[in-house]
């Protein structure tokens, strides 16, 4: 495949940030292909889901090679999972950017969450606010955790049998988040706002989404990686051999960590994100959200500088 020649495994491991280009390239190719296949208005609704599936097909071979690398290095008791995680994070960013641009131009051609349940996108009568989450219930956290657990199990199974669980969930969530943000821009912005005020409104609401979106996506990725490295071990190692047991144990640790993470994400969604949406903090107290985003950006910057300095010392 052409993309295998352009984005080699060694290059993606050495420069994980290049996965942004890979995510963008695969999504663009997939969208063009889907748009050409379903160019009739009667079948236009299939463009969104077809783009997701075609993106998964294009990216799965490279993900499988990264899983092989992770399983081989993991058997030597080293830590290659960081390269795999970085690949998925940057890949998600690339896919999200393309889907977001598409959602601004052709919102009807980007997959949205309501399609999972056969519904139309929710329209809010009150302009300038996101649709509030469902009314509070005692079992709300358990319900969300159960739904996320179902998605996590699907991710784990897909990774074991197809090696594509992580890629599928990354692309699916990128499309859903991008569609939600695009819908916000099209229908939820108060009329008469200046460009700067509109930009602030979007960033504030996106920041609230990130509060539970990041740990939720991280939990899915941990489950998918667990299934991926276990699948490679089943194919390449003897069952119950020392190497297989080591890899299986690491896979179990990933899975447990994923369970814990999606439960934390459910708590954040109900206890924090939901309350912020209902109270409309982006219309009155947006500076607190900006402060959280600044702290998050500083944390990412410090970690990047620390990693860069470590690489510099290792190259001496």
XYZ file of C-alpha atoms in Angstrom:
316
model
C 0.000 0.000 0.000
C 1.237 3.496 -0.832
C 0.717 4.789 2.713
C 2.934 1.982 4.063
C 5.773 3.329 1.932
C 5.226 6.952 2.942
C 4.583 6.385 6.658
C 6.962 3.603 7.687
C 6.796 2.006 11.129
C 10.283 3.185 12.070
C 9.436 6.763 11.111
C 6.198 6.718 13.126
C 8.085 5.388 16.167
C 10.873 7.955 15.894
C 8.500 10.834 15.126
C 5.061 10.051 16.587
C 3.843 13.550 15.713
C 3.944 12.542 12.031
C 0.897 10.391 12.803
C -1.128 13.614 12.546
C -0.375 13.641 8.822
C -1.206 9.943 8.562
C -4.580 10.463 10.246
C -5.381 13.430 8.022
C -4.265 11.653 4.834
C -6.222 8.455 5.472
C -9.369 10.391 6.371
C -9.170 12.579 3.265
C -8.656 9.569 0.984
C -11.479 7.687 2.708
C -13.879 10.635 2.448
C -13.169 11.210 -1.242
C -13.687 7.501 -1.943
C -16.941 7.373 0.043
C -18.240 10.576 -1.563
C -17.596 9.159 -5.035
C -19.232 5.832 -4.203
C -22.318 7.416 -2.620
C -22.725 10.578 -4.687
C -26.471 10.200 -5.155
C -28.734 12.158 -2.749
C -30.658 8.959 -1.966
C -27.567 7.265 -0.506
C -25.742 10.333 0.814
C -26.373 9.236 4.411
C -23.903 6.376 3.947
C -20.949 8.693 3.310
C -20.290 9.267 7.023
C -20.113 5.644 8.159
C -18.313 4.618 4.949
C -15.633 7.233 5.593
C -15.074 5.777 9.059
C -14.808 2.194 7.792
C -12.518 3.111 4.886
C -10.247 5.092 7.212
C -10.009 2.049 9.488
C -9.153 -0.185 6.518
C -6.398 2.187 5.383
C -4.820 2.596 8.827
C -5.124 -0.956 10.202
C -2.011 -2.410 8.466
C 0.229 0.239 10.034
C -1.395 -0.252 13.431
C -0.787 -4.009 13.151
C 2.915 -3.367 12.540
C 3.056 -1.179 15.636
C 1.393 -3.944 17.655
C 4.064 -6.367 16.438
C 6.745 -3.952 17.568
C 5.051 -3.530 20.958
C 4.713 -7.303 21.468
C 8.351 -7.946 20.500
C 9.796 -5.203 22.706
C 7.389 -6.010 25.511
C 8.684 -9.575 25.575
C 12.116 -8.117 26.338
C 10.710 -6.285 29.366
C 11.127 -2.877 27.800
C 8.499 -0.201 27.456
C 7.396 0.401 23.885
C 3.777 1.121 24.755
C 4.578 4.840 24.893
C 5.271 4.853 21.145
C 1.990 3.069 20.449
C 0.008 5.451 22.672
C 1.650 8.484 21.084
C 0.796 7.118 17.644
C -2.887 6.800 18.545
C -3.054 10.242 20.186
C -1.516 12.063 17.225
C -3.517 9.949 14.775
C -6.716 11.006 16.562
C -5.727 14.671 16.235
C -5.217 14.324 12.482
C -8.524 12.521 11.966
C -10.388 15.000 14.186
C -9.066 18.030 12.286
C -10.232 16.667 8.929
C -13.644 15.622 10.251
C -14.083 19.026 11.897
C -13.388 20.850 8.629
C -15.788 18.501 6.830
C -18.434 19.105 9.515
C -18.207 22.843 8.847
C -18.536 22.412 5.068
C -20.731 19.300 4.670
C -22.243 18.546 8.098
C -24.665 16.000 6.627
C -21.741 13.889 5.367
C -20.037 13.461 8.756
C -21.189 10.664 11.056
C -22.945 11.952 14.180
C -23.843 10.214 17.428
C -27.606 10.134 16.861
C -27.112 7.892 13.819
C -26.105 5.087 16.173
C -29.668 5.143 17.539
C -31.378 5.984 14.239
C -32.194 9.548 15.290
C -31.719 12.985 13.790
C -29.316 15.521 15.335
C -30.789 17.215 18.392
C -31.902 20.784 17.820
C -31.979 23.149 20.786
C -34.611 25.867 20.877
C -32.566 28.139 23.136
C -29.765 29.680 21.040
C -26.303 30.032 22.438
C -26.276 26.956 24.649
C -25.388 23.341 24.195
C -28.278 20.916 24.730
C -28.104 19.984 28.412
C -27.451 16.373 29.370
C -30.361 14.244 30.611
C -31.874 15.104 33.962
C -29.977 13.889 36.982
C -30.637 10.332 38.092
C -29.092 8.271 40.834
C -27.997 5.610 38.390
C -26.678 8.065 35.777
C -22.994 7.298 36.410
C -23.674 3.557 36.349
C -25.626 3.894 33.114
C -22.872 5.839 31.378
C -20.222 3.468 32.714
C -22.223 0.494 31.421
C -22.523 2.047 27.961
C -18.819 2.895 27.894
C -17.988 -0.596 29.136
C -19.910 -2.062 26.210
C -17.906 0.050 23.761
C -14.713 -0.930 25.562
C -15.504 -4.648 25.253
C -16.240 -4.209 21.551
C -12.892 -2.445 21.207
C -11.085 -5.283 22.995
C -12.759 -7.980 20.869
C -12.129 -6.120 17.607
C -8.476 -5.760 18.532
C -8.112 -9.479 19.277
C -9.798 -10.789 16.128
C -9.163 -7.981 13.653
C -6.393 -5.863 15.175
C -8.432 -2.745 14.421
C -10.251 -1.974 17.672
C -8.214 1.091 18.600
C -8.279 2.529 15.086
C -12.036 2.010 14.796
C -12.767 3.748 18.097
C -10.369 6.604 17.367
C -11.993 7.323 14.007
C -15.540 6.864 15.353
C -14.995 9.182 18.322
C -13.161 11.746 16.183
C -16.145 11.866 13.814
C -18.676 12.151 16.658
C -16.757 14.874 18.504
C -16.094 16.819 15.296
C -19.742 16.550 14.264
C -20.899 17.758 17.695
C -18.573 20.752 17.559
C -19.602 21.535 13.990
C -23.260 21.380 15.000
C -22.492 23.743 17.867
C -20.964 26.272 15.495
C -23.842 26.021 13.013
C -26.786 26.164 15.413
C -25.783 27.090 18.960
C -23.871 30.328 18.587
C -25.895 33.373 19.710
C -26.682 35.757 16.894
C -24.765 39.010 16.745
C -21.612 37.766 18.459
C -18.300 39.084 17.216
C -15.686 36.732 15.805
C -13.675 36.823 19.029
C -16.738 36.128 21.189
C -17.764 33.260 18.919
C -14.255 31.814 19.072
C -14.244 32.065 22.874
C -17.647 30.378 23.076
C -16.456 27.453 20.943
C -13.183 26.996 22.817
C -14.931 27.139 26.186
C -17.490 24.461 25.296
C -14.839 22.323 23.655
C -12.804 22.581 26.847
C -15.751 21.268 28.852
C -16.096 18.358 26.434
C -12.403 17.559 26.843
C -12.844 17.118 30.605
C -14.528 13.745 30.119
C -13.634 13.075 26.489
C -9.905 12.641 27.142
C -10.161 9.995 29.916
C -12.981 8.241 28.059
C -10.925 7.960 24.887
C -7.885 6.905 26.927
C -9.875 4.031 28.442
C -10.932 2.826 25.007
C -7.356 3.009 23.761
C -6.031 1.021 26.710
C -8.581 -1.729 26.033
C -7.810 -1.758 22.319
C -4.057 -1.904 22.926
C -4.610 -4.748 25.399
C -6.471 -6.725 22.758
C -3.959 -5.860 20.054
C -0.828 -7.040 21.857
C -2.650 -10.149 23.130
C -3.697 -10.973 19.573
C -0.110 -10.710 18.333
C 1.082 -12.902 21.206
C -1.495 -15.599 20.381
C -0.322 -15.669 16.773
C 3.418 -15.604 17.473
C 3.970 -17.296 20.835
C 3.131 -20.682 22.285
C 0.164 -20.606 24.630
C 1.241 -20.543 28.312
C 4.889 -20.031 27.392
C 6.830 -17.586 29.629
C 6.774 -14.932 26.916
C 3.045 -15.391 26.325
C 2.266 -15.184 30.043
C 4.292 -11.982 30.325
C 2.456 -10.357 27.428
C -0.930 -11.640 28.665
C -0.243 -10.155 32.101
C 0.604 -6.779 30.574
C -2.566 -7.010 28.469
C -4.623 -7.641 31.617
C -3.037 -4.623 33.298
C -3.984 -2.450 30.322
C -7.559 -3.747 30.511
C -7.905 -3.060 34.239
C -6.447 0.417 33.760
C -8.968 1.012 30.975
C -11.873 -0.039 33.223
C -10.747 2.346 35.938
C -10.283 5.174 33.430
C -13.732 4.935 31.843
C -15.325 4.866 35.304
C -13.472 8.075 36.181
C -14.641 9.525 32.853
C -18.267 8.695 33.728
C -17.895 10.417 37.097
C -16.397 13.521 35.474
C -19.133 13.629 32.835
C -21.928 13.638 35.439
C -20.334 15.449 38.367
C -18.397 18.099 36.421
C -19.166 18.412 32.699
C -22.926 18.092 33.076
C -23.103 20.758 35.771
C -20.951 23.144 33.755
C -23.190 22.725 30.699
C -26.407 23.180 32.689
C -25.075 26.276 34.477
C -23.955 27.757 31.132
C -20.534 28.707 32.465
C -19.366 29.539 28.954
C -21.813 32.403 28.909
C -20.942 33.803 32.325
C -17.812 32.280 33.861
C -15.716 31.130 30.922
C -12.422 32.258 32.463
C -12.327 29.238 34.766
C -12.491 26.915 31.762
C -9.734 28.899 30.069
C -7.594 28.528 33.191
C -8.032 24.751 33.086
C -7.102 24.690 29.398
C -4.002 26.792 30.082
C -2.937 24.422 32.865
C -3.476 21.451 30.559
C -1.445 23.101 27.794
C 1.347 23.896 30.262
C 1.395 20.295 31.439
C 1.652 19.021 27.871
C 4.396 21.543 27.099
C 6.417 20.604 30.179
C 6.129 16.907 29.329
C 7.235 17.593 25.741
C 10.258 19.586 26.936
C 11.165 16.861 29.422
C 10.983 14.206 26.712
C 13.044 16.346 24.332
C 15.759 16.924 26.946
C 15.842 13.208 27.744
C 16.344 12.365 24.078
C 19.130 14.945 23.903
C 20.953 13.323 26.821
C 20.545 9.869 25.309
C 22.015 11.009 21.991
C 25.177 12.357 23.599
